[in-house]
Coordinates of C-alpha atoms in Angstrom, one line a residue:
M1 CA -11.5 25.6 2.2
A2 CA -9.5 26.1 5.2
L3 CA -10.5 22.5 6.3
F4 CA -9.1 21.1 3.3
S5 CA -6.1 23.3 3.4
I6 CA -4.8 22.0 6.7
Q7 CA -5.0 18.5 5.5
R8 CA -1.3 18.5 4.4
F9 CA -0.2 18.9 8.0
G10 CA -1.5 15.4 9.0
T11 CA -4.1 13.7 10.9
S12 CA -2.2 13.7 14.1
K13 CA -1.6 17.6 14.1
V14 CA -5.4 18.1 12.8
G15 CA -6.7 15.7 15.5
F16 CA -4.6 17.6 18.1
L17 CA -6.0 20.9 16.9
F18 CA -9.7 19.4 16.8
A19 CA -9.8 17.2 20.1
P20 CA -10.8 19.9 22.7
I21 CA -13.6 20.9 20.4
L22 CA -15.0 17.6 19.8
A23 CA -14.7 16.8 23.7
L24 CA -16.5 20.0 24.3
W25 CA -19.2 19.2 21.7
F26 CA -19.9 15.7 23.2
F27 CA -19.9 16.9 26.7
S28 CA -22.4 19.7 25.6
L29 CA -24.6 16.9 23.9
G30 CA -24.7 14.7 27.0
S31 CA -25.3 17.4 29.4
I32 CA -28.2 19.2 27.5
G33 CA -29.6 15.8 27.1
V34 CA -29.5 14.9 30.9
Y35 CA -31.0 18.6 31.4
N36 CA -34.1 18.0 29.2
I37 CA -34.8 14.6 30.8
L38 CA -34.7 15.8 34.2
K39 CA -36.6 18.9 33.4
Y40 CA -39.4 17.8 30.9
D41 CA -39.9 14.0 31.1
I42 CA -37.9 11.4 32.8
T43 CA -40.4 8.7 31.5
V44 CA -38.5 8.6 28.0
L45 CA -36.0 6.2 29.5
R46 CA -38.8 3.7 28.7
A47 CA -37.6 3.8 25.0
F48 CA -35.0 1.1 25.9
N49 CA -37.7 -1.4 25.9
P50 CA -37.8 -2.9 22.5
A51 CA -41.6 -3.7 22.7
Y52 CA -42.2 -0.1 21.6
I53 CA -40.6 -0.7 18.1
Y54 CA -43.6 -3.1 17.6
F55 CA -46.0 -0.6 18.6
F56 CA -44.4 2.0 16.6
F57 CA -44.7 -0.1 13.4
K58 CA -48.2 -1.3 14.3
R59 CA -49.6 2.2 14.7
N60 CA -48.0 3.9 11.7
G61 CA -47.6 1.3 9.2
K62 CA -46.0 2.6 5.9
A63 CA -45.2 5.9 7.4
A64 CA -43.1 4.1 10.0
W65 CA -41.2 2.1 7.4
S66 CA -40.6 5.5 5.5
S67 CA -39.3 7.0 8.5
L68 CA -36.3 4.4 9.0
G69 CA -34.4 6.7 6.5
G70 CA -34.3 9.5 8.8
C71 CA -33.4 6.9 11.5
V72 CA -30.3 6.1 9.8
L73 CA -28.9 9.6 9.8
C74 CA -28.9 9.5 13.7
I75 CA -25.7 7.2 13.4
T76 CA -24.0 8.7 10.4
G77 CA -20.3 9.1 10.8
A78 CA -20.0 5.9 12.7
E79 CA -18.7 4.1 9.7
A80 CA -16.1 6.6 9.2
M81 CA -14.7 5.9 12.4
F82 CA -13.9 2.3 11.8
A83 CA -12.6 3.4 8.1
D84 CA -9.9 5.5 10.0
L85 CA -8.3 2.4 11.6
G86 CA -5.1 3.2 9.7
H87 CA -5.2 6.7 11.3
F88 CA -6.0 5.6 15.0
S89 CA -5.3 2.5 16.6
V90 CA -8.3 -0.1 17.5
P91 CA -8.4 0.5 21.2
A92 CA -8.8 4.2 20.7
I93 CA -11.8 3.9 18.5
Q94 CA -13.4 1.2 20.8
I95 CA -13.1 3.4 23.8
A96 CA -14.1 6.6 22.1
F97 CA -17.2 5.0 20.5
T98 CA -18.5 3.0 23.7
C99 CA -17.7 5.4 26.3
V100 CA -18.0 8.7 24.8
V101 CA -19.9 9.0 21.2
F102 CA -23.0 6.4 21.8
P103 CA -23.6 7.2 25.3
C104 CA -23.8 11.1 24.4
L105 CA -25.8 10.5 21.3
L106 CA -28.3 8.3 23.4
L107 CA -28.7 11.1 26.1
A108 CA -29.2 13.9 23.4
Y109 CA -31.9 12.1 21.6
M110 CA -33.8 11.0 24.7
G111 CA -33.4 14.6 25.9
Q112 CA -34.8 15.9 22.6
A113 CA -37.6 13.4 23.0
A114 CA -38.5 14.5 26.4
F115 CA -38.6 18.1 25.0
L116 CA -40.9 17.3 22.4
T117 CA -43.4 15.9 24.7
K118 CA -44.2 19.3 26.4
N119 CA -43.2 21.3 23.1
P120 CA -44.5 19.0 20.2
S121 CA -44.5 22.1 17.8
S122 CA -40.8 22.4 17.9
Y123 CA -40.1 19.4 15.8
S124 CA -38.8 21.4 12.7
S125 CA -35.5 22.5 14.6
I126 CA -35.6 20.6 17.8
F127 CA -31.8 20.4 18.4
Y128 CA -31.4 24.2 18.7
K129 CA -34.8 24.8 20.4
S130 CA -34.0 22.1 23.1
V131 CA -30.6 24.3 24.1
P132 CA -31.2 26.5 26.9
E133 CA -31.4 30.2 25.9
S134 CA -28.4 31.2 27.8
L135 CA -26.2 28.6 26.0
F136 CA -27.4 28.9 22.6
W137 CA -24.6 31.0 21.1
P138 CA -21.9 29.0 22.4
V139 CA -23.5 25.7 21.4
F140 CA -24.1 27.2 17.9
V141 CA -20.3 28.1 17.7
V142 CA -19.3 24.3 19.0
A143 CA -21.8 22.8 16.6
T144 CA -20.6 24.5 13.5
L145 CA -17.0 23.7 14.3
A146 CA -17.9 20.0 15.2
A147 CA -19.7 20.0 11.7
M148 CA -16.4 20.7 10.1
I149 CA -14.6 18.4 12.1
A150 CA -17.0 15.5 11.4
S151 CA -16.0 16.2 7.6
Q152 CA -12.2 15.5 8.7
A153 CA -13.2 11.7 9.3
M154 CA -14.5 11.4 5.8
I155 CA -11.6 13.0 4.1
S156 CA -9.5 10.8 6.3
A157 CA -11.2 7.7 5.2
T158 CA -11.2 8.6 1.8
F159 CA -7.4 8.9 1.7
S160 CA -7.2 5.3 3.3
C161 CA -9.5 3.8 0.7
I162 CA -7.5 5.2 -2.1
K163 CA -4.4 4.0 -0.7
Q164 CA -5.5 0.3 -0.3
S165 CA -7.0 0.6 -3.7
M166 CA -3.8 1.6 -5.1
A167 CA -1.9 -1.1 -3.1
L168 CA -4.3 -3.7 -4.6
G169 CA -3.6 -2.3 -8.1
C170 CA -7.2 -1.1 -8.4
F171 CA -6.7 2.6 -8.8
P172 CA -4.3 4.7 -10.9
R173 CA -0.9 6.1 -9.4
L174 CA -1.2 9.0 -7.3
K175 CA 1.2 11.1 -5.3
I176 CA 0.9 9.9 -1.5
I177 CA 2.5 11.8 1.3
H178 CA 2.9 10.1 4.7
T179 CA 2.6 12.5 7.6
S180 CA 3.5 10.3 10.6
K181 CA 6.4 7.9 11.6
K182 CA 4.3 6.0 14.0
F183 CA 1.0 5.1 12.0
I184 CA 1.4 4.0 8.4
G185 CA -2.2 4.9 7.6
Q186 CA -1.8 8.6 8.2
I187 CA -1.4 10.0 4.6
Y188 CA -2.3 13.0 2.4
I189 CA -3.0 12.8 -1.2
P190 CA -3.3 16.1 -2.6
V191 CA -5.2 15.3 -5.8
V192 CA -8.0 13.6 -3.8
N193 CA -8.0 16.5 -1.3
W194 CA -8.6 19.0 -3.7
F195 CA -11.0 17.0 -5.7
L196 CA -13.3 16.4 -2.6
M197 CA -13.3 20.1 -1.9
I198 CA -14.6 20.8 -5.5
M199 CA -17.2 18.3 -5.4
C200 CA -18.5 19.6 -1.9
I201 CA -18.9 23.0 -3.6
V202 CA -20.6 21.7 -6.6
V203 CA -23.0 19.3 -4.6
V204 CA -24.0 22.0 -2.4
S205 CA -24.6 24.5 -5.3
I206 CA -26.6 21.9 -6.9
F207 CA -28.8 20.7 -4.2
Q208 CA -29.2 23.6 -2.2
S209 CA -31.1 21.9 0.4
T210 CA -30.2 19.7 3.4
T211 CA -33.1 17.1 2.9
D212 CA -31.8 16.0 -0.5
I213 CA -28.2 15.7 0.9
A214 CA -29.5 13.8 3.9
N215 CA -31.3 11.2 1.5
A216 CA -27.9 10.9 -0.4
Y217 CA -25.8 10.3 2.6
G218 CA -28.5 7.9 3.8
I219 CA -28.0 5.5 1.0
A220 CA -24.3 5.9 1.1
E221 CA -24.7 4.9 4.9
V222 CA -26.6 1.9 4.4
G223 CA -24.4 0.7 1.4
V224 CA -21.5 0.8 3.5
M225 CA -23.0 -1.3 6.3
M226 CA -24.2 -3.9 3.8
V227 CA -20.7 -4.1 2.1
S228 CA -19.2 -4.2 5.7
T229 CA -21.5 -7.3 6.6
I230 CA -20.5 -9.0 3.5
L231 CA -16.8 -8.6 3.8
V232 CA -16.8 -9.8 7.5
T233 CA -18.6 -12.6 6.5
L234 CA -16.2 -13.7 3.9
V235 CA -13.5 -12.9 6.5
M236 CA -15.3 -15.3 9.0
V237 CA -15.4 -18.0 6.4
L238 CA -11.9 -17.6 4.5
I239 CA -9.8 -16.5 7.2
W240 CA -11.0 -17.2 10.8
Q241 CA -12.4 -20.6 9.4
T242 CA -15.6 -20.0 11.4
N243 CA -18.5 -22.6 11.1
L244 CA -20.3 -21.9 8.1
L245 CA -23.6 -22.1 9.8
L246 CA -22.3 -19.6 12.3
A247 CA -21.3 -17.2 9.5
L248 CA -24.5 -17.5 7.9
C249 CA -26.4 -16.7 10.9
F250 CA -24.2 -13.4 11.2
C251 CA -24.8 -12.7 7.6
L252 CA -28.6 -13.1 8.0
G253 CA -29.2 -11.5 11.3
F254 CA -27.2 -8.1 10.3
G255 CA -28.2 -8.6 6.6
S256 CA -31.8 -8.6 7.0
V257 CA -32.0 -5.5 9.0
E258 CA -29.8 -3.6 6.8
L259 CA -31.9 -4.7 3.9
I260 CA -35.0 -3.2 5.5
Y261 CA -33.1 0.2 6.1
M262 CA -32.1 0.0 2.2
S263 CA -35.5 -0.4 1.0
S264 CA -36.6 2.5 3.0
V265 CA -33.6 4.8 1.8
L266 CA -34.0 3.6 -1.8
S267 CA -37.5 5.4 -1.9
K268 CA -35.6 8.6 -1.9
I269 CA -33.6 7.7 -4.9
F270 CA -35.0 10.4 -7.2
E271 CA -34.7 13.0 -4.2
G272 CA -31.0 13.1 -3.9
G273 CA -30.4 9.6 -3.5
W274 CA -29.2 9.0 -6.9
L275 CA -25.7 11.1 -6.2
P276 CA -23.9 8.1 -4.3
L277 CA -25.0 5.9 -6.9
A278 CA -23.6 7.9 -9.7
F279 CA -20.1 8.4 -7.6
A280 CA -20.0 4.7 -7.1
T281 CA -20.5 3.9 -10.5
L282 CA -18.1 6.2 -11.8
F283 CA -15.2 5.0 -9.6
L284 CA -16.1 1.3 -9.9
S285 CA -15.6 2.0 -13.6
V286 CA -12.0 3.7 -13.0
M287 CA -11.1 0.8 -10.6
Y288 CA -12.2 -1.9 -12.9
T289 CA -10.6 -0.6 -16.1
W290 CA -7.3 0.2 -14.3
N291 CA -7.1 -3.5 -12.6
Y292 CA -8.1 -5.1 -15.8
G293 CA -5.4 -3.3 -18.0
S294 CA -2.8 -3.7 -15.3
V295 CA -3.3 -7.4 -14.8
L296 CA -3.2 -8.0 -18.8
K297 CA -0.1 -5.7 -18.9
Y298 CA 1.8 -7.7 -16.2
R299 CA 1.0 -11.0 -17.6
S300 CA 2.1 -9.7 -21.0
E301 CA 5.5 -9.0 -19.4
V302 CA 5.9 -12.3 -17.6
R303 CA 5.0 -14.1 -20.7
E304 CA 7.6 -12.2 -23.0
K305 CA 10.4 -12.2 -20.6
V306 CA 13.7 -13.2 -21.9
S307 CA 15.2 -16.5 -20.9
V308 CA 18.7 -16.9 -19.6
D309 CA 19.3 -19.4 -22.6
T310 CA 18.6 -16.6 -25.2
M311 CA 20.9 -14.4 -23.3
L312 CA 23.7 -17.3 -23.3
E313 CA 23.2 -17.6 -27.1
L314 CA 23.9 -13.7 -27.5
G315 CA 27.3 -14.2 -25.7
S316 CA 28.9 -11.8 -23.1
N317 CA 28.8 -8.9 -25.4
L318 CA 25.2 -9.4 -25.9
G319 CA 25.2 -9.1 -29.7
T320 CA 26.6 -5.4 -29.5
V321 CA 29.6 -3.2 -28.1
R322 CA 30.0 -2.9 -24.6
V323 CA 31.2 0.6 -23.6
P324 CA 32.3 1.8 -20.0
G325 CA 29.3 2.8 -17.8
V326 CA 26.6 1.7 -15.6
G327 CA 23.1 1.2 -16.9
L328 CA 20.3 1.2 -14.5
L329 CA 17.2 -0.5 -16.2
Y330 CA 14.0 0.1 -14.0
N331 CA 11.4 -2.5 -14.4
E332 CA 8.9 -4.0 -12.1
L333 CA 9.7 -7.7 -12.5
V334 CA 11.4 -9.3 -9.5
Q335 CA 12.5 -12.5 -11.5
G336 CA 13.6 -12.8 -15.2
I337 CA 14.9 -10.7 -17.6
P338 CA 12.3 -8.0 -18.7
S339 CA 11.4 -7.9 -22.4
I340 CA 12.3 -4.1 -22.4
F341 CA 15.7 -5.3 -22.2
L342 CA 15.6 -7.2 -25.6
Q343 CA 14.1 -3.7 -27.1
F344 CA 17.3 -2.1 -25.9
L345 CA 19.6 -4.6 -27.4
L346 CA 17.7 -4.1 -30.8
N347 CA 17.8 -0.5 -30.8
L348 CA 21.1 0.6 -29.4
P349 CA 24.4 -0.4 -31.1
A350 CA 26.3 -0.2 -27.7
L351 CA 25.7 -1.1 -24.3
H352 CA 27.1 -0.3 -20.9
S353 CA 29.6 -2.6 -19.5
T354 CA 27.6 -3.3 -16.3
I355 CA 23.9 -3.6 -16.5
V356 CA 21.7 -3.4 -13.2
F357 CA 18.0 -4.2 -13.4
V358 CA 16.5 -2.0 -10.7
C359 CA 13.0 -2.9 -9.1
I360 CA 11.6 -0.5 -6.4
K361 CA 9.7 -2.2 -3.7
Y362 CA 7.8 -0.3 -0.7
V363 CA 7.9 -2.2 2.5
P364 CA 5.4 -1.5 5.4
I365 CA 8.1 -0.2 7.9
P366 CA 8.8 3.6 8.3
V367 CA 12.5 3.7 7.3
V368 CA 14.7 1.0 5.9
P369 CA 18.5 1.2 7.0
Q370 CA 20.9 2.1 4.4
E371 CA 22.9 -1.0 4.7
E372 CA 19.7 -2.9 4.1
R373 CA 18.4 -0.9 1.3
F374 CA 19.6 -2.9 -1.8
L375 CA 19.3 -6.7 -2.4
F376 CA 21.4 -8.0 -5.2
R377 CA 21.7 -11.2 -7.4
R378 CA 23.7 -12.2 -10.3
V379 CA 21.5 -12.9 -13.4
C380 CA 24.2 -14.2 -16.1
P381 CA 27.6 -15.6 -15.7
K382 CA 30.3 -13.4 -14.3
D383 CA 31.7 -12.1 -17.7
Y384 CA 28.2 -10.8 -18.6
H385 CA 28.2 -8.2 -15.7
I386 CA 24.5 -8.2 -15.2
F387 CA 22.7 -7.8 -11.9
R388 CA 19.4 -7.6 -10.4
C389 CA 18.6 -5.1 -7.7
V390 CA 15.9 -4.8 -5.4
A391 CA 15.8 -1.4 -3.7
R392 CA 13.7 -1.3 -0.7
Y393 CA 12.1 1.9 0.7
G394 CA 9.8 2.4 3.8
Y395 CA 6.8 4.7 3.8
K396 CA 8.8 7.5 5.6
D397 CA 12.0 7.2 3.6
V398 CA 12.5 10.6 1.7
R399 CA 13.4 10.0 -1.9
K400 CA 14.7 13.3 -3.3
E401 CA 16.5 14.1 -6.5
D402 CA 19.8 13.5 -5.2
H403 CA 20.8 10.7 -7.7
Q404 CA 24.5 10.9 -6.8
A405 CA 23.9 9.6 -3.3
F406 CA 21.6 7.2 -4.7
E407 CA 24.3 5.9 -7.2
Q408 CA 27.2 6.0 -4.7
L409 CA 25.1 3.9 -2.3
L410 CA 24.2 1.5 -4.9
I411 CA 27.8 1.0 -6.1
E412 CA 29.1 0.5 -2.6
S413 CA 26.5 -2.2 -1.7
L414 CA 27.2 -4.0 -5.1
E415 CA 31.0 -4.2 -4.3
K416 CA 30.1 -5.7 -0.8
F417 CA 27.8 -8.0 -2.8
L418 CA 30.8 -9.0 -4.9
R419 CA 33.2 -9.6 -1.9
R420 CA 30.6 -11.5 0.0
E421 CA 29.8 -13.8 -2.9
A422 CA 33.5 -14.5 -3.4
L423 CA 33.9 -15.0 0.2
D424 CA 31.2 -17.6 0.5
S425 CA 32.3 -19.3 -2.6
A426 CA 35.6 -19.7 -1.0
L427 CA 34.2 -21.0 2.4
E428 CA 31.7 -23.2 0.4
L429 CA 34.9 -24.8 -1.4
E430 CA 36.9 -25.1 1.6
G431 CA 34.3 -26.8 3.4
N432 CA 34.1 -29.4 0.4
L433 CA 37.9 -30.0 0.5
T434 CA 38.0 -30.4 4.3
E435 CA 35.4 -33.0 4.2
E436 CA 37.2 -34.8 1.5
L437 CA 40.6 -34.4 3.5
D438 CA 38.9 -35.9 6.7
S439 CA 37.7 -38.9 4.8
V440 CA 41.0 -39.6 3.5
S441 CA 42.8 -38.9 6.6
A442 CA 40.7 -41.6 8.3
N443 CA 41.3 -44.0 5.7
A444 CA 45.1 -43.3 6.3
R445 CA 44.9 -43.9 10.0
E446 CA 43.1 -47.0 9.4
S447 CA 45.7 -48.4 6.9
D448 CA 48.5 -47.0 8.6
V449 CA 50.3 -45.7 5.3
P450 CA 51.1 -42.2 4.3
V451 CA 48.6 -40.5 2.2
D452 CA 50.3 -38.5 -0.2
T453 CA 53.2 -39.3 -2.5
G454 CA 56.0 -37.4 -4.0
A455 CA 57.6 -34.7 -2.2
D456 CA 55.2 -34.8 0.8
E457 CA 56.4 -38.4 1.4
L458 CA 59.6 -37.0 3.0
S459 CA 57.8 -35.2 5.9
I460 CA 54.8 -37.4 6.6
P461 CA 56.4 -40.2 7.9
L462 CA 58.6 -38.2 10.3
M463 CA 55.4 -36.8 12.0
H464 CA 53.2 -39.9 11.5
D465 CA 54.3 -41.9 14.7
Q466 CA 54.2 -39.0 17.3
K467 CA 52.3 -36.0 16.2
L468 CA 49.7 -37.1 13.5
E469 CA 46.7 -36.5 15.7
E470 CA 48.1 -33.0 17.0
T471 CA 49.1 -31.5 13.7
G472 CA 47.0 -33.3 11.2
T473 CA 44.3 -30.9 11.1
S474 CA 46.7 -28.0 11.1
S475 CA 48.6 -29.5 8.0
A476 CA 45.4 -30.4 6.3
A477 CA 44.5 -26.8 6.6
Q478 CA 47.8 -25.7 5.0
E479 CA 47.4 -27.7 2.1
V480 CA 43.9 -26.9 1.5
A481 CA 44.8 -23.4 1.4
S482 CA 47.6 -24.0 -0.9
T483 CA 45.0 -25.9 -3.4
L484 CA 42.3 -23.0 -3.4
P485 CA 42.2 -21.6 -6.7
S486 CA 43.2 -17.9 -6.9
S487 CA 39.3 -16.8 -7.7
Y488 CA 38.5 -17.9 -4.0
M489 CA 41.3 -15.9 -2.3
S490 CA 40.7 -12.5 -0.5
S491 CA 40.3 -9.4 -2.8
D492 CA 43.9 -8.5 -2.6
E493 CA 44.9 -12.0 -4.0
D494 CA 42.0 -12.9 -6.1
P495 CA 42.5 -11.8 -9.7
S496 CA 39.0 -12.8 -10.7
L497 CA 37.6 -10.5 -8.0
E498 CA 39.9 -7.7 -8.2
Y499 CA 39.3 -7.6 -12.0
E500 CA 35.7 -7.3 -11.6
L501 CA 36.1 -4.7 -9.0
S502 CA 38.3 -2.7 -11.1
A503 CA 35.7 -3.2 -14.0
L504 CA 33.0 -1.8 -11.7
R505 CA 35.0 1.2 -10.8
E506 CA 35.8 2.1 -14.4
A507 CA 32.2 1.9 -15.2
T508 CA 31.4 4.1 -12.3
E509 CA 33.8 6.7 -13.4
S510 CA 32.3 6.8 -17.1
G511 CA 28.8 7.8 -15.4
F512 CA 25.3 6.3 -15.1
T513 CA 22.4 6.0 -17.5
Y514 CA 19.0 5.5 -16.7
L515 CA 17.4 2.9 -18.9
L516 CA 13.5 3.4 -19.0
G517 CA 10.7 1.7 -21.2
H518 CA 7.7 3.8 -22.2
G519 CA 5.1 0.8 -22.8
D520 CA 2.0 1.3 -24.5
V521 CA -0.7 -1.3 -24.1
R522 CA -3.0 -2.2 -26.9
A523 CA -5.7 -4.9 -27.6
K524 CA -5.1 -7.4 -30.1
K525 CA -6.7 -6.9 -33.2
N526 CA -9.0 -10.2 -32.8
S527 CA -10.2 -8.9 -29.3
F528 CA -14.0 -8.3 -28.8
F529 CA -15.1 -4.7 -29.2
F530 CA -15.6 -4.3 -25.3
K531 CA -12.0 -5.2 -24.7
K532 CA -10.5 -2.9 -27.4
L533 CA -12.8 0.0 -26.1
M534 CA -11.5 -0.7 -22.4
I535 CA -7.8 -1.2 -23.2
N536 CA -7.2 1.3 -26.2
Y537 CA -9.2 4.3 -24.9
F538 CA -10.1 4.2 -21.3
Y539 CA -7.0 2.3 -19.9
S540 CA -4.7 4.3 -22.3
F541 CA -6.4 7.6 -20.8
L542 CA -5.5 6.7 -17.3
R543 CA -2.3 5.7 -17.9
N544 CA -1.5 8.9 -19.7
N545 CA -2.8 11.0 -17.1
C546 CA -1.8 9.2 -13.7
R547 CA 1.7 9.7 -12.0
G548 CA 4.4 8.8 -14.6
G549 CA 6.9 6.3 -13.9
T550 CA 9.8 8.6 -13.7
A551 CA 8.4 10.6 -11.0
N552 CA 7.0 7.4 -9.1
M553 CA 10.6 5.9 -9.4
R554 CA 12.2 9.1 -8.8
V555 CA 14.9 8.9 -11.4
P556 CA 16.5 12.2 -12.5
H557 CA 15.6 13.9 -15.7
T558 CA 19.4 13.8 -17.1
N559 CA 20.7 10.9 -18.5
I560 CA 17.7 9.2 -19.4
I561 CA 17.1 6.8 -22.4
Q562 CA 13.7 5.8 -23.2
V563 CA 12.6 2.8 -25.5
G564 CA 9.1 2.5 -26.7
M565 CA 7.4 -1.0 -26.5
T566 CA 3.9 -2.0 -27.3
Y567 CA 2.3 -4.7 -25.1
M568 CA -0.4 -6.6 -27.1
V569 CA -2.9 -7.9 -24.8

């Protein structure tokens, strides 16, 4: 329980605490191995000759094949190192495995083999009996601590796998706590952490034997190897664009060896090997159900989103009364008008004067600067006062229930967007008018006649002969400025922009309301029985018991309006 209790402090802090113990553990393994080799039988170094594998199988036959399951346990934990790539850098894992883990394990096993040549009756507890008597208790303490630390790699790997599954939309939403600003993969998932602790207690209490637990671990180990080989082969073909023949040789070379090991460990399926298969079936069912229901729900939202033409038909009042205030409608769509907004129009007799569609997105950087937090875009014409806002957060951004700060920052960013929009429009119009004026001036110089008529004819001929080239540009700029419409002037002189800013300030003073949709996903009546079972029962159960939308989006519990909507998939 102590190991699971300290997970919330993060991998870096836990690793800093355990690093000296692991270093001492591997140093003990290597030193004891060298001691036994030199003391009992140095000829065990001949084990590096691969011919002894052939002699071993020829002499023992089926018993040699059955012993392969035990050989797998010699490398257990190696797959967890590579699953922890999100917690440690690639060079760190390569150096640790190549220069520390692998050599020390080889020396330890060869030392035990040398000890057995002189003490064959000690095979039942070879590790502790091969330790010198004066070092027994220190090594016992270090070995116990190392066994606890070995579980740390599996816990961290589980966090990484769950997080990646959630990012791919294949696992229900859970609370994730990032514990490092440097590594995005160093995370802590409280629910998964305590679930692992409970399952460890249950498994140990049921089996009560290290042999059955070892058989279960052997099947899980070889299963990870086979899955890794298949995925690497797909990466070689699809991403690295490796030659297909070379990729097949890689798959057959490693896959054939792994199949031999798998055939050996599967013989222990009734002796504890069923456990990882049961867990795999359970989690595969959960992941498939969640992904299947989420994909159908998202397709339904995209298919039923409201078109801009429909909004234009409703008019700027949207078929209801617009009252002062800012309505923040949370949804997952980055483009288009969500169908849940139409439900609000049908159920509410009044709607806020300013509507903002808020979409929360997390980006793979630690912190997003405040000035780059929001991206705005206008959804309908100006008189509708409807905007889309994409709020971007890094994995270390702390989002507390301080909704006043969020609202203030959103309004300030929206005002900057409106000013920048007006400025860009003015510059674009000015550029177009300048191009037209340049073409007209060029034609006037060619024809040597005044361009303008009326009142301007009194001034242009006086400057045409002497200062046309010098002052033509400046006078043209003055004329362009005088012909610019008021909506493209500065905020102090632009009535349209000033009116929109005043309306936004008035809406802000009236308060904010958070508009949320409570979606219920149901299978269509003409759907197959399996689909109805998956969507109406299993997927609904997962949605009702996973992390809720209000908690996931961190909206305050006050000033919330929820409208129910049923998605028929």
